[in-house]
């Protein structure tokens, strides 16, 4: 069975600090990888996704993620966070050709002005 | 596009009552998913449909839970009888076949069972 591990439960940063959220997955095959964001009181929105090709994926709002196959990782990064990035971030994985997403437990990011 | 629509947005009920949650997927999407989100367990997939047919319901916790999709534009998730441990946010999501293997989430229904 596939699983996703997000190492940090809660991250607190000051504005302009750099962000890296860890995500490791367990799956015995080709994967599709996703990062979703949930702003306070809102629904999940897709930040970025990786299917194939360039392992460095750029998403919306200045976020990017790097797929490192050898480490089974898909870490999310942003060079300079803003207060508006305060939200919960979810990493998710599906097997290639499968529509079932398995989510990590999420990382709550608090950005202090 | 209106996005995925869920109703009600909030539901408060008493233990033992029947609860019905509703979802309207994005037009043209042929996949529909029901998720449950709790603090303890995070986001869990309950069931998903393809072209109105249930494909995998292994995430449905108990026989008290049932889901239907009578047509391409409507789905329900029913809990009967409800219990306090069912309190959670229930999300519906829809999506299309590849290559865009992406799910679009609705705003969720916050269910509180007293």
Coordinates of N, CA and C in Angstrom, one line a residue:
Chain A
X1 N 0.8 -1.2 0.0 CA 0.0 0.0 0.0 C 0.9 1.2 0.0
X2 N 0.4 2.3 -0.7 CA 1.2 3.5 -0.8 C 1.0 4.3 0.5
X3 N 2.0 5.1 0.8 CA 1.9 6.0 2.0 C 2.7 7.2 1.7
X4 N 2.3 8.3 2.4 CA 3.0 9.6 2.3 C 3.4 10.1 3.7
X5 N 4.6 10.5 3.9 CA 5.0 11.0 5.2 C 5.5 12.5 5.0
X6 N 4.9 13.3 5.8 CA 5.3 14.7 5.9 C 5.9 14.9 7.3
X7 N 7.1 15.3 7.3 CA 7.9 15.3 8.5 C 7.5 16.3 9.5
X8 N 7.2 17.5 9.0 CA 6.9 18.6 9.9 C 5.4 18.8 10.1
X9 N 5.0 18.8 11.4 CA 3.5 19.0 11.6 C 3.2 20.5 11.6
X10 N 4.1 21.4 12.1 CA 3.8 22.8 12.1 C 5.2 23.5 11.9
X11 N 5.2 24.4 11.0 CA 6.4 25.2 10.7 C 6.0 26.7 10.9
X12 N 6.9 27.4 11.6 CA 6.6 28.8 11.8 C 7.8 29.6 11.3
X13 N 7.5 30.6 10.4 CA 8.6 31.3 9.7 C 8.2 32.8 9.7
X14 N 9.2 33.6 9.7 CA 9.0 35.1 9.5 C 8.9 35.3 8.0
X15 N 8.2 36.4 7.7 CA 8.1 36.8 6.3 C 9.5 37.0 5.7
X16 N 9.6 36.6 4.4 CA 10.9 36.7 3.6 C 11.8 35.5 3.9
X17 N 11.5 34.7 4.9 CA 12.3 33.5 5.1 C 12.1 32.5 4.0
X18 N 13.0 31.6 3.8 CA 12.9 30.5 2.8 C 12.2 29.3 3.4
X19 N 11.5 28.6 2.6 CA 10.6 27.5 3.0 C 11.0 26.2 2.3
X20 N 11.1 25.1 3.1 CA 11.2 23.8 2.5 C 10.4 22.9 3.4
X21 N 9.4 22.2 2.8 CA 8.6 21.3 3.5 C 8.9 19.9 2.9
X22 N 9.1 19.0 3.8 CA 9.5 17.6 3.4 C 8.4 16.7 3.1
X23 N 8.5 15.9 2.1 CA 7.5 14.8 1.7 C 8.3 13.6 1.2
X24 N 8.0 12.5 1.8 CA 8.5 11.2 1.4 C 7.4 10.3 1.1
X25 N 7.5 9.4 0.1 CA 6.4 8.5 -0.2 C 6.9 7.1 -0.3
X26 N 6.0 6.2 -0.1 CA 6.3 4.8 -0.3 C 5.4 4.2 -1.3
X27 N 6.0 3.8 -2.4 CA 5.1 3.2 -3.5 C 6.0 2.4 -4.4
X28 N 5.6 1.2 -4.8 CA 6.4 0.3 -5.6 C 6.1 0.4 -7.1
X29 N 6.3 1.6 -7.6 CA 6.1 1.8 -9.0 C 6.2 3.2 -9.4
X30 N 5.8 3.5 -10.7 CA 5.8 4.9 -11.2 C 4.7 5.7 -10.5
X31 N 5.1 6.9 -10.1 CA 4.2 7.7 -9.3 C 3.9 9.0 -10.0
X32 N 2.7 9.6 -9.6 CA 2.4 11.0 -9.9 C 2.4 11.6 -8.5
X33 N 2.9 12.8 -8.4 CA 3.1 13.5 -7.1 C 2.4 14.9 -7.2
X34 N 1.8 15.3 -6.0 CA 1.1 16.5 -6.0 C 1.4 17.2 -4.6
X35 N 1.3 18.6 -4.7 CA 1.2 19.4 -3.5 C -0.1 20.2 -3.6
X36 N -0.9 20.1 -2.5 CA -2.1 20.8 -2.4 C -2.0 21.8 -1.2
X37 N -2.7 22.9 -1.3 CA -2.7 23.9 -0.2 C -4.2 24.1 0.3
X38 N -4.3 24.3 1.6 CA -5.6 24.6 2.1 C -5.5 25.8 3.0
X39 N -6.0 27.0 2.5 CA -6.0 28.2 3.3 C -7.1 28.1 4.3
X40 N -6.9 28.8 5.4 CA -7.8 28.7 6.5 C -9.3 28.9 6.1
X41 N -10.1 27.9 6.4 CA -11.5 27.9 6.1 C -11.9 27.6 4.6
X42 N -10.9 27.2 3.8 CA -11.1 27.0 2.4 C -10.9 25.6 2.0
X43 N -11.2 25.3 0.8 CA -11.0 23.9 0.3 C -9.6 23.7 -0.3
X44 N -9.2 22.5 -0.6 CA -7.9 22.2 -1.1 C -7.8 22.7 -2.5
X45 N -6.6 23.3 -2.8 CA -6.3 23.8 -4.2 C -4.9 23.2 -4.6
X46 N -4.8 22.9 -5.8 CA -3.6 22.3 -6.3 C -2.5 23.4 -6.5
X47 N -1.4 23.1 -5.9 CA -0.2 24.0 -6.0 C 0.6 23.6 -7.2
X48 N 1.0 22.4 -7.3 CA 1.8 21.9 -8.4 C 1.7 20.4 -8.5
X49 N 2.1 19.8 -9.6 CA 2.1 18.4 -9.8 C 3.2 17.9 -10.6
X50 N 3.6 16.7 -10.4 CA 4.7 16.0 -11.2 C 4.1 14.7 -11.8
X51 N 4.3 14.6 -13.1 CA 3.9 13.4 -13.8 C 5.1 12.7 -14.4
X52 N 5.9 13.5 -15.1 CA 7.1 12.9 -15.7 C 8.0 14.1 -16.2
X53 N 9.2 13.8 -16.7 CA 10.0 14.8 -17.3 C 10.9 15.5 -16.3
X54 N 11.0 16.8 -16.4 CA 11.9 17.6 -15.5 C 11.5 17.4 -14.1
X55 N 12.4 16.9 -13.2 CA 12.0 16.7 -11.8 C 11.8 17.9 -11.0
X56 N 12.2 19.1 -11.5 CA 11.9 20.3 -10.8 C 10.7 20.9 -11.4
X57 N 9.7 21.0 -10.6 CA 8.3 21.4 -11.0 C 8.0 22.8 -10.5
X58 N 7.5 23.7 -11.3 CA 7.1 25.0 -10.8 C 5.6 25.1 -10.7
X59 N 5.1 25.7 -9.6 CA 3.7 25.8 -9.5 C 3.3 27.2 -9.4
X60 N 2.1 27.4 -8.8 CA 1.6 28.8 -8.6 C 2.2 29.4 -7.4
X61 N 2.1 30.7 -7.4 CA 2.5 31.6 -6.3 C 3.9 31.4 -5.9
X62 N 4.8 31.1 -6.8 CA 6.2 31.0 -6.6 C 6.7 29.8 -5.9
X63 N 5.8 28.8 -5.8 CA 6.2 27.5 -5.2 C 6.9 26.6 -6.3
X64 N 7.8 25.7 -5.8 CA 8.4 24.7 -6.7 C 8.6 23.5 -5.8
X65 N 8.8 22.4 -6.5 CA 9.1 21.1 -5.8 C 10.0 20.3 -6.7
X66 N 10.8 19.5 -6.0 CA 11.8 18.7 -6.7 C 11.6 17.2 -6.4
X67 N 11.4 16.4 -7.5 CA 11.2 15.0 -7.3 C 12.6 14.3 -7.3
X68 N 13.0 13.7 -6.3 CA 14.2 12.9 -6.2 C 13.9 11.5 -6.1
X69 N 13.9 10.7 -7.2 CA 13.5 9.4 -7.2 C 14.2 8.5 -6.2
X70 N 15.5 8.7 -6.2 CA 16.4 7.8 -5.3 C 16.1 8.0 -3.9
X71 N 15.5 9.1 -3.5 CA 15.2 9.4 -2.1 C 13.7 9.3 -1.8
X72 N 12.9 8.9 -2.9 CA 11.4 8.9 -2.7 C 10.9 10.2 -2.1
X73 N 11.4 11.3 -2.6 CA 11.0 12.5 -2.0 C 10.5 13.5 -3.0
X74 N 9.7 14.4 -2.5 CA 9.1 15.5 -3.3 C 8.9 16.7 -2.5
X75 N 10.0 17.4 -2.1 CA 9.9 18.5 -1.2 C 9.5 19.8 -1.9
X76 N 8.7 20.5 -1.1 CA 8.2 21.8 -1.6 C 9.0 22.9 -1.1
X77 N 9.3 23.9 -2.0 CA 10.1 25.0 -1.6 C 9.5 26.3 -2.1
X78 N 9.9 27.4 -1.4 CA 9.7 28.7 -1.8 C 10.8 29.6 -1.3
X79 N 11.4 30.4 -2.1 CA 12.5 31.2 -1.6 C 12.2 32.3 -0.6
X80 N 11.0 32.8 -0.7 CA 10.7 33.9 0.2 C 9.2 33.9 0.5
X81 N 8.8 33.5 1.8 CA 7.4 33.4 2.1 C 6.8 34.7 2.4
X82 N 5.4 34.7 2.3 CA 4.7 35.9 2.6 C 3.6 35.5 3.7
X83 N 3.1 36.5 4.4 CA 2.1 36.2 5.4 C 0.9 35.5 4.7
X84 N 0.6 35.8 3.5 CA -0.5 35.1 2.8 C -0.3 33.6 2.5
X85 N 0.9 33.2 2.7 CA 1.2 31.7 2.5 C 0.8 30.9 3.7
X86 N 0.3 31.6 4.8 CA -0.1 30.8 6.0 C -1.3 29.9 5.6
X87 N -1.1 28.6 5.7 CA -2.0 27.6 5.3 C -1.5 26.2 5.7
X88 N -2.3 25.2 5.3 CA -1.9 23.9 5.5 C -1.5 23.3 4.2
X89 N -0.4 22.6 4.1 CA 0.1 22.0 2.9 C 0.1 20.5 2.9
X90 N -0.4 19.9 1.8 CA -0.6 18.5 1.8 C 0.2 17.9 0.6
X91 N 1.0 16.9 0.8 CA 1.6 16.2 -0.2 C 0.8 15.0 -0.6
X92 N 0.7 14.6 -1.8 CA -0.1 13.4 -2.2 C 0.5 12.6 -3.3
X93 N 0.2 11.4 -3.4 CA 0.8 10.5 -4.4 C -0.3 9.6 -5.0
X94 N -0.1 9.3 -6.3 CA -1.0 8.3 -6.9 C -0.1 7.5 -7.8
X95 N -0.4 6.2 -8.0 CA 0.3 5.4 -8.9 C 0.0 5.9 -10.3
X96 N 1.0 5.8 -11.2 CA 0.7 6.2 -12.6 C -0.4 5.4 -13.2
X97 N -1.4 6.1 -13.8 CA -2.6 5.4 -14.3 C -3.7 5.2 -13.3
X98 N -3.4 5.5 -12.0 CA -4.4 5.4 -11.0 C -4.9 6.7 -10.6
X99 N -6.2 6.7 -10.2 CA -6.8 8.0 -9.8 C -6.9 8.1 -8.3
X100 N -6.4 7.1 -7.6 CA -6.5 7.2 -6.1 C -5.4 8.0 -5.6
X101 N -5.7 9.1 -4.9 CA -4.7 9.9 -4.2 C -4.5 9.4 -2.7
X102 N -3.3 9.3 -2.3 CA -3.0 9.1 -0.9 C -2.3 10.4 -0.4
X103 N -2.9 11.0 0.7 CA -2.4 12.2 1.2 C -1.6 12.0 2.4
X104 N -0.6 12.9 2.6 CA 0.1 13.0 3.9 C -0.8 13.7 4.9
X105 N -0.3 13.7 6.1 CA -1.1 14.3 7.2 C -1.2 15.8 7.2
X106 N -0.3 16.4 6.4 CA -0.3 17.8 6.2 C 0.7 18.5 7.1
X107 N 1.2 19.7 6.6 CA 2.1 20.6 7.4 C 1.4 21.9 7.5
X108 N 1.3 22.4 8.7 CA 0.7 23.7 8.9 C 1.8 24.7 8.9
X109 N 1.7 25.7 8.0 CA 2.7 26.8 7.9 C 2.1 28.1 8.5
X110 N 2.8 28.7 9.4 CA 2.4 30.0 10.0 C 3.5 30.9 9.6
X111 N 3.1 32.0 8.9 CA 4.1 33.0 8.6 C 3.8 34.3 9.4
X112 N 4.8 34.7 10.1 CA 4.7 35.9 11.0 C 5.1 37.1 10.3
X113 N 4.3 38.2 10.3 CA 4.6 39.4 9.5 C 5.9 40.1 10.1
Chain B
X1 N -16.6 28.5 -14.7 CA -17.1 27.2 -14.2 C -17.3 27.5 -12.7
X2 N -18.4 26.9 -12.1 CA -18.8 27.1 -10.8 C -17.9 26.3 -9.8
X3 N -17.2 25.3 -10.3 CA -16.4 24.5 -9.4 C -17.3 23.4 -8.8
X4 N -16.7 22.6 -7.9 CA -17.5 21.6 -7.2 C -18.3 22.2 -6.2
X5 N -19.6 21.8 -6.1 CA -20.6 22.4 -5.2 C -21.0 21.4 -4.2
X6 N -20.9 21.7 -2.9 CA -21.3 20.8 -1.9 C -22.4 21.5 -1.0
X7 N -23.3 20.7 -0.5 CA -24.3 21.2 0.4 C -24.7 20.1 1.4
X8 N -25.0 20.5 2.6 CA -24.9 21.8 3.2 C -23.4 22.1 3.5
X9 N -23.1 23.3 3.8 CA -21.8 23.7 4.2 C -21.5 23.3 5.7
X10 N -22.5 23.4 6.5 CA -22.4 23.0 7.9 C -23.7 22.2 8.2
X11 N -23.4 21.1 9.0 CA -24.5 20.3 9.5 C -24.3 19.9 10.9
X12 N -25.3 20.2 11.7 CA -25.2 19.8 13.1 C -26.4 18.9 13.4
X13 N -26.2 17.7 13.9 CA -27.2 16.7 14.1 C -27.0 16.0 15.4
X14 N -28.0 15.2 15.8 CA -27.9 14.4 17.0 C -27.6 13.0 16.7
X15 N -26.9 12.4 17.5 CA -26.5 11.0 17.4 C -27.8 10.1 17.0
X16 N -27.6 9.3 16.0 CA -28.7 8.4 15.6 C -29.5 8.9 14.5
X17 N -29.3 10.2 14.1 CA -30.0 10.8 13.0 C -29.4 10.4 11.7
X18 N -30.1 10.4 10.6 CA -29.6 10.2 9.3 C -29.1 11.5 8.7
X19 N -27.9 11.5 8.1 CA -27.3 12.7 7.5 C -27.0 12.4 6.0
X20 N -27.4 13.4 5.2 CA -27.1 13.2 3.8 C -26.3 14.4 3.3
X21 N -25.2 14.1 2.7 CA -24.3 15.2 2.2 C -24.4 15.1 0.6
X22 N -24.4 16.3 0.0 CA -24.6 16.3 -1.4 C -23.4 17.0 -2.2
X23 N -23.3 16.5 -3.4 CA -22.1 17.0 -4.2 C -22.5 17.1 -5.7
X24 N -22.2 18.3 -6.3 CA -22.4 18.5 -7.7 C -21.0 18.6 -8.3
X25 N -20.5 17.7 -9.1 CA -19.1 17.8 -9.7 C -19.1 18.8 -10.8
X26 N -17.9 19.1 -11.2 CA -17.7 20.0 -12.4 C -18.2 19.3 -13.6
X27 N -18.9 20.0 -14.4 CA -19.5 19.5 -15.6 C -18.4 18.9 -16.5
X28 N -18.5 17.7 -17.0 CA -17.6 17.1 -17.9 C -16.6 16.2 -17.2
X29 N -16.5 16.3 -15.9 CA -15.6 15.4 -15.1 C -16.3 14.1 -15.0
X30 N -15.5 13.0 -15.2 CA -16.0 11.7 -15.1 C -15.6 10.9 -13.8
X31 N -14.8 11.6 -13.0 CA -14.5 10.9 -11.7 C -15.0 11.8 -10.6
X32 N -15.5 11.1 -9.5 CA -16.0 11.8 -8.3 C -15.5 11.1 -7.1
X33 N -15.0 11.9 -6.1 CA -14.4 11.3 -4.9 C -15.0 11.9 -3.7
X34 N -15.1 11.1 -2.7 CA -15.6 11.5 -1.3 C -14.4 11.3 -0.4
X35 N -14.0 12.4 0.4 CA -13.0 12.3 1.4 C -13.5 12.7 2.7
X36 N -12.9 12.3 3.8 CA -13.2 12.7 5.1 C -11.9 13.3 5.7
X37 N -12.0 14.4 6.4 CA -10.8 15.1 7.0 C -11.0 15.2 8.5
X38 N -10.1 14.6 9.3 CA -10.2 14.8 10.7 C -8.8 15.1 11.2
X39 N -8.7 15.7 12.4 CA -7.4 16.0 13.0 C -6.6 14.8 13.2
X40 N -7.2 13.7 13.6 CA -6.4 12.5 14.0 C -5.9 11.8 12.7
X41 N -6.8 11.7 11.7 CA -6.5 10.8 10.6 C -6.1 11.5 9.3
X42 N -6.2 12.8 9.3 CA -6.0 13.6 8.1 C -7.0 13.4 7.1
X43 N -6.6 13.4 5.8 CA -7.5 13.2 4.7 C -7.6 11.8 4.3
X44 N -8.8 11.2 4.3 CA -8.9 9.8 3.9 C -9.9 9.7 2.7
X45 N -9.6 8.9 1.7 CA -10.5 8.7 0.6 C -11.5 7.6 1.1
X46 N -12.8 8.0 0.9 CA -13.8 7.1 1.3 C -14.3 6.2 0.2
X47 N -14.6 6.8 -1.0 CA -15.1 6.1 -2.1 C -14.8 7.0 -3.3
X48 N -14.7 6.3 -4.5 CA -14.7 7.1 -5.7 C -15.5 6.4 -6.8
X49 N -16.0 7.2 -7.7 CA -16.8 6.8 -8.8 C -16.1 7.2 -10.2
X50 N -16.4 6.4 -11.2 CA -16.0 6.7 -12.5 C -17.2 6.5 -13.4
X51 N -17.6 7.5 -14.1 CA -18.8 7.4 -15.0 C -20.0 6.9 -14.2
X52 N -20.2 7.4 -13.0 CA -21.3 7.2 -12.1 C -21.2 5.8 -11.4
X53 N -20.2 5.0 -11.7 CA -20.1 3.7 -11.1 C -19.1 3.7 -10.0
X54 N -19.5 3.1 -8.8 CA -18.5 3.0 -7.7 C -17.3 2.1 -8.1
X55 N -16.1 2.6 -7.9 CA -14.9 1.8 -8.3 C -14.3 1.2 -7.1
X56 N -14.1 2.0 -6.0 CA -13.5 1.5 -4.9 C -14.1 2.1 -3.6
X57 N -14.7 1.3 -2.8 CA -15.3 1.8 -1.6 C -14.6 1.3 -0.3
X58 N -13.4 0.8 -0.5 CA -12.7 0.2 0.6 C -12.4 1.2 1.8
X59 N -12.5 2.5 1.5 CA -12.3 3.5 2.5 C -13.5 3.8 3.3
X60 N -14.7 3.3 2.9 CA -15.9 3.6 3.7 C -15.8 2.8 5.0
X61 N -15.9 3.6 6.1 CA -15.6 3.0 7.4 C -16.5 1.9 7.9
X62 N -17.8 2.0 7.6 CA -18.7 1.0 8.2 C -20.0 1.0 7.3
X63 N -20.8 0.0 7.5 CA -22.0 -0.1 6.8 C -23.0 1.0 7.0
X64 N -22.7 1.8 8.0 CA -23.5 3.0 8.2 C -23.4 4.1 7.1
X65 N -22.3 3.9 6.4 CA -21.9 4.9 5.3 C -22.3 4.3 4.0
X66 N -23.0 5.1 3.2 CA -23.3 4.7 1.8 C -23.2 5.9 0.9
X67 N -22.8 5.6 -0.4 CA -22.7 6.7 -1.3 C -23.4 6.3 -2.6
X68 N -24.0 7.2 -3.3 CA -24.6 7.0 -4.6 C -24.3 8.1 -5.6
X69 N -24.3 7.7 -6.8 CA -24.2 8.7 -7.9 C -25.2 8.4 -9.0
X70 N -26.4 8.9 -8.8 CA -27.5 8.5 -9.8 C -27.3 9.0 -11.2
X71 N -26.5 10.1 -11.3 CA -26.2 10.7 -12.6 C -24.9 11.5 -12.6
X72 N -24.5 12.0 -13.7 CA -23.2 12.6 -13.8 C -23.0 13.9 -13.1
X73 N -24.2 14.4 -12.6 CA -24.1 15.8 -12.0 C -24.5 15.8 -10.5
X74 N -24.6 14.6 -9.9 CA -25.0 14.6 -8.5 C -24.6 13.3 -7.8
X75 N -24.1 13.5 -6.6 CA -23.8 12.4 -5.7 C -24.2 12.7 -4.3
X76 N -24.4 11.6 -3.5 CA -24.8 11.8 -2.1 C -23.9 10.8 -1.3
X77 N -23.6 11.3 -0.1 CA -23.0 10.5 0.9 C -23.9 10.5 2.1
X78 N -24.3 9.3 2.5 CA -25.3 9.2 3.6 C -24.7 8.4 4.8
X79 N -25.0 8.9 6.0 CA -24.6 8.2 7.2 C -25.9 8.0 8.0
X80 N -26.1 6.7 8.3 CA -27.3 6.3 9.0 C -27.1 5.0 9.8
X81 N -27.1 5.1 11.1 CA -27.3 6.3 11.9 C -26.0 7.0 12.2
X82 N -26.0 8.2 12.4 CA -24.8 9.0 12.7 C -24.3 8.8 14.1
X83 N -23.0 9.0 14.3 CA -22.4 8.8 15.6 C -21.4 10.0 15.8
X84 N -21.2 10.4 17.1 CA -20.3 11.5 17.3 C -18.9 11.4 16.6
X85 N -18.4 10.2 16.5 CA -17.1 10.0 15.9 C -17.1 10.2 14.4
X86 N -18.3 10.4 13.8 CA -18.4 10.8 12.4 C -18.2 12.3 12.2
X87 N -18.1 13.0 13.2 CA -17.8 14.5 13.1 C -16.5 14.7 12.4
X88 N -16.6 15.5 11.3 CA -15.4 15.7 10.4 C -15.8 16.7 9.4
X89 N -14.9 17.0 8.5 CA -15.2 17.8 7.3 C -15.2 16.8 6.1
X90 N -16.2 16.7 5.4 CA -16.3 15.8 4.2 C -16.2 16.6 3.0
X91 N -15.2 16.2 2.2 CA -14.9 16.9 0.9 C -15.4 16.0 -0.3
X92 N -15.9 16.6 -1.3 CA -16.1 16.0 -2.5 C -15.1 16.6 -3.5
X93 N -14.6 15.8 -4.4 CA -13.7 16.2 -5.5 C -14.1 15.6 -6.8
X94 N -13.8 16.3 -7.9 CA -14.0 15.7 -9.2 C -12.8 15.8 -10.1
X95 N -12.8 15.0 -11.1 CA -11.6 15.1 -12.0 C -11.9 14.4 -13.4
X96 N -11.0 14.6 -14.3 CA -11.1 14.0 -15.6 C -10.0 12.9 -15.7
X97 N -10.2 12.1 -16.8 CA -9.2 11.1 -17.1 C -7.9 11.8 -17.5
X98 N -6.9 11.0 -17.6 CA -5.6 11.5 -18.0 C -5.7 12.3 -19.3
X99 N -4.8 13.1 -19.7 CA -3.5 13.3 -19.0 C -3.5 14.2 -17.8
X100 N -4.6 14.9 -17.6 CA -4.7 15.8 -16.4 C -5.3 15.1 -15.2
X101 N -4.5 14.3 -14.6 CA -4.9 13.4 -13.5 C -5.0 14.3 -12.2
X102 N -5.9 15.3 -12.2 CA -5.9 16.3 -11.1 C -7.3 16.3 -10.5
X103 N -7.4 16.4 -9.2 CA -8.7 16.5 -8.6 C -9.0 17.9 -8.1
X104 N -10.3 18.3 -8.3 CA -10.7 19.6 -7.9 C -11.7 19.5 -6.8
X105 N -11.3 20.1 -5.7 CA -12.1 19.9 -4.4 C -13.2 20.9 -4.2
X106 N -14.3 20.5 -3.6 CA -15.3 21.4 -3.2 C -15.0 22.0 -1.9
X107 N -15.9 22.9 -1.4 CA -15.6 23.6 -0.1 C -15.7 22.8 1.1
X108 N -16.3 21.6 1.0 CA -16.5 20.7 2.2 C -17.8 21.0 2.9
X109 N -18.2 19.9 3.7 CA -19.3 20.0 4.6 C -18.7 19.7 6.0
X110 N -18.9 20.6 6.9 CA -18.5 20.4 8.3 C -19.6 19.7 9.0
X111 N -19.4 18.5 9.4 CA -20.5 17.7 10.1 C -20.1 17.6 11.6
X112 N -21.1 18.0 12.4 CA -21.0 17.8 13.9 C -22.1 16.9 14.3
X113 N -21.8 15.8 15.0 CA -22.8 14.9 15.5 C -22.7 15.0 17.0
X114 N -23.8 15.4 17.6 CA -23.8 15.6 19.1 C -24.2 14.4 19.8

